[in-house]
Amino acid sequence: MPTVIKNALRALIFVLGLVLMLFLLSKAFSPAEGTIADGVHSIESNGIYAEAENSIDVIFLGDSVVYSGISPLQIWSEYGIPTYCCSTSAQKLWYTEDMLRKAFSCQSPKLVMMEADALFSKFNFDDSAMHKAEGVLPIFKYHDRWKQLARQATGDKSNERTAEDYKGYRLNFKNKPAANTGYMKQKLKIETLPSRNRSYFKKIKDYCEEHGARLVLFSCPNTKHWNNARHKEIAKLADEYGLDFIDLNTLTKDVSIDWSRDTRDGGDHLNYYGAAKATAYLGKYLNSLGSFADRRRDPEYQSWNDDAEGFLEIIAKKTK
Amino acid sequence: MQLSSLLLAGKGKSLTSLFSLLYLILFLPACIVGYTLTPKKWKKYFLLLASYGFFWLISGELVIYLIISTFSVHYFGIWIDRLSGQMKAQLAELPKEQRKQAKAGFVKKQRGVVTLAAVLHIGLLLVLKYSPFFTTNVNTLLNKLGLSVSLEIPKYLMPIGISFFTLQAVSYIVDVYRGVIKADGDLLRLALFMSFFPQIIEGPICRYSETAEQLWNVKPIEYRNLTFGLQRILFGMLKKVVVADRLNLLVSAVFDTKNNYQGGIIAIGAVCYTVQLYMDFSGSMDAVVGTAQIFGITMPENFKRPFFSKTISEFWKRWHISLGAWFRDYIFYPVTTAKKMKKLTSSARKKLGNHYGPLVAGSIALFCVWFCNGLWHGSAWSFIFFGMYHFALILIGNMLEPPVQAVNKKLHIDPKRFWYRLLQIIRTCVLVVIGELFFRARGLRAGLDLFKRMVTDFSFSTLDNRLLKTLHADRYDFAIVGVTLLIIFVVSVLNEKGVCIRESLSKKHVVIRWAVLYALLLYIIIFGAYGLGYKPVDPMYAQY
C-alpha cells in the first residue's frame, strides 16, 4: 500500500477513535434531562426546570439587561401572572433559541417577550461552529461539569451554587450613574441587524408560532447599547412580521428612568430601582392584554406567593 | 454557516487568533490541502496568497499598510543596492588616493536612504500608535501651564501586527545597507517574507536571511513535519486554552476592577498575569512554529524557558528572543560602536577600569534599548516605566557583579551550587512578576497603587470562597492550572536538558503514541476554558 494512503488511513482511524471517545464522554458529562444542572452557564435562568410543569405564562428572553431589568416576582405580586427570565449574560441568538427550546420542553408559555439587545450581538464563525459541535457532541457544552463531578466525587459542598429564587431576576442595589443621558442620538458600531442574526430571529419567531405562543419584542432602558437607529431597525422588523414592539427607552413619560440613580453600572444595566420602573410598565402591559388569569389565589401557585413575600421582605429591608 | 459571506465580508476580525476555530478547522486545513494540491513551482505563490487572505481576515482593508510597507522596503532595498553597485564601479575606475573620498560620498548617500526608509516606516508606526499618547500629554502640559488650548486626540485604525512587520522591514533595509544580505529583486519573494501568515500577528520578528529563502523554496508537506507541527500546535493550545484563558477572569478582576484587594491577593493576581502572559505568548509561538513546520519551514524560537533564568539579563535572552535580538543588533550595537561612544569607552576604561569603563557607554546604549523596548510595548507611561525598570535592574546587576563575586569568594560560596542557582532563579522570577504588575496595570498610577498595597498590606486573610467568587475562580481552577503548569514544567526541564519529546515519542509504539495524543486532546477539551461563562483572551502580544 502506498505510504500516502497508509498515512491517510492511519489519520482517519485516529480521528474516528477521538470522535468515539468524545461521544462516550458526552454521555458521561451530559446532565440528566430537565434538571436544574442542565447547562453550566446560568442556574438562575435554567431554574425554569425547577418550576412546576406548564406553570409559566410568559417568558422573557435576552441578555443581561433582562435579568437586571425585569422582576417576575414584582409582576406576580401586582397581577398574579407567572413569568420567568430565561436570560444569560452576553446571550447570543443561537443561545436564545436554545433557551427557548429548553423553556418549551417543560412549559407552554402563551407569550414570549424577547429583548432586542441580543439581536445586535454579532457572533462569528467560532460561535456558530462551537454551537454546531455542541449539538453533535455535548461534551463541548458540558465539559466544565468536571468541576461538578469532582465536587460530587469528593463530597465538597464549599462552592455549591444555589439560585436565589427570584424567577431568573438578579437583584442588585449598586449605583453608578450614567453620563450619556442623550444616548438616543449616539452612534453605535452595529445599527443594522446582521444577516445571520436575522435568520436566527426568523427561527425563533417560527418556533413560537409553531408552539402557539405570541412573540413580542421589547427593549430595556440602556444608555450604552441603544439609540434611535436601533429603535428604528427593530420597529421595522416588528412591522415586517406584525409583532408588537415596546421600547422602554422611548417611553420616557411612562418609564421615567433617573439615570443618576436607577443604573448599577453607568447605564448598561438597571439596578433594583430602575428594574422596578421597567417591570411596572411591562406588568401593566401584560395585564392589559387580558390573556392571563390572576393566579395568586390558585393553591397550585402558593409557592409563588411565598417567594414573592420573601422577595418583598428583602426589598423592604434594603430600601429602608 | 455561510462561508462565502464570511470570507467576502472580511473587514477584519473574522479571524482572531491562531487558536480560533476558523483558523484550526477551516483556514489551516484548507491551506494544507490547497498547498498539497498546488504544483511544486506554484506552492510559494499559494503561500503568499494564503498569507494575504489571512491578513485580510484579521485586518480587513488595513492590509493596505502591509502592501505599502512591502513596496517601500523593496524599492528602498534596490536603491541602496544600486548605490553599492555604482560605488563599486566608480571606485574601480578611480585612482587609489581618490577612492576614500568617493566612498565616503556613497556611504553618506546610502545612509541617507536608510535613514529615510527607517524614518518613513518607524514614523508611520509612531503616528498610528503614539500620536494619541503624545497629544494627550501635550494637552496635560498645556493645561498645567494654564493654557486653555486643547489639541484634538487623533484616532487611527491600526492593523494587527504592524509593530512586528515594521521591525522586520527596518531590519531588511539595514541588513541590505550593511551588506549582510543582497536586496531582493523579486517583489513577491519579499512580500512572502513580510507577510507569512502564522507569524504576522505576534511574530517572531524574523530576519530576511532566516526565512526568506526557506519560504521561497518550499517543499511538499512531509508526514513527519505534519505530525510534528500539529503536535506543537496542540502543546500551544494546552498553554493557551487551559491556562491563559482560565486565568483571564481572575486577572481582569484584580487589575480592571476597583475592588480594593489585599496585597496578598494582588500578588496572586500579578503572578497569575505573568503566567497568563507567558502561556498566551509562548503558546501562540508554539502555534506559529508548528504551523511553519507543517510547511517544512523552520522559524526561529522566541522563547527558551525564560523562568529558568538566573538574572534579568538572561531572562531577556530567553523571553521574546527575536525582539531582544532586534534591539541588540539595530540599537545597542550601533550606539556602542558609534565613534563618540568608542572614545567615551576608552577614556572611561582608563579612569574606571576594565569592568566599569565599558559600562558607561554600554549603559547609554542600554538606556536607549529599554526606552524603545518599553515604548514598543505600548503608548503609555506605564510601559516606559516598565522599560526603565528593566534597564535599572540590568544596570544594577552589571554594577554589582564584581562585589558579589568578591563576597562569594570571601565566603567560599560556589555560584554553581544548586541552591545558589535556585535562589537566583527565584529572585529573577520575583523581579519579573513585579515588572509585569506595572505592565498589566491600567496606567502608571494604578500600577504604583497596586504595588504599594502589595507591599504595605501583604496578607491573605480575606482569601476565602467568597473572595474567590469575586475573582471568578475556585479551588478547582487553581488545581487544574497547577497540574497543567506541572506538565509544562516537566516538558521544559526535559527540553532544557536537550530532550525533544516529539522525537522520543515518535520512536515509541503506536499505542503509546496515540494514548499520549488522545490524553492531551481530551485534557484540552475537558479542562479548556472555553464556552459560556469564559472569556478567552485575544492574542496578548498582537496589541503591542
Coordinates of N, CA and C in Angstrom, one line a residue, chain A residues 21 66 140 196 219:
Chain A
M21 N -14.4 8.5 21.5 CA -14.2 8.9 22.9 C -15.0 10.1 23.3
V66 N -32.0 41.8 30.6 CA -33.3 41.2 31.0 C -33.2 40.8 32.5
F140 N -18.6 19.3 24.4 CA -18.1 20.6 24.2 C -18.9 21.7 25.0
R196 N -27.0 37.1 9.8 CA -27.1 35.8 10.5 C -28.1 35.9 11.6
S219 N -37.5 46.5 24.5 CA -36.2 46.9 24.7 C -36.1 47.6 26.1

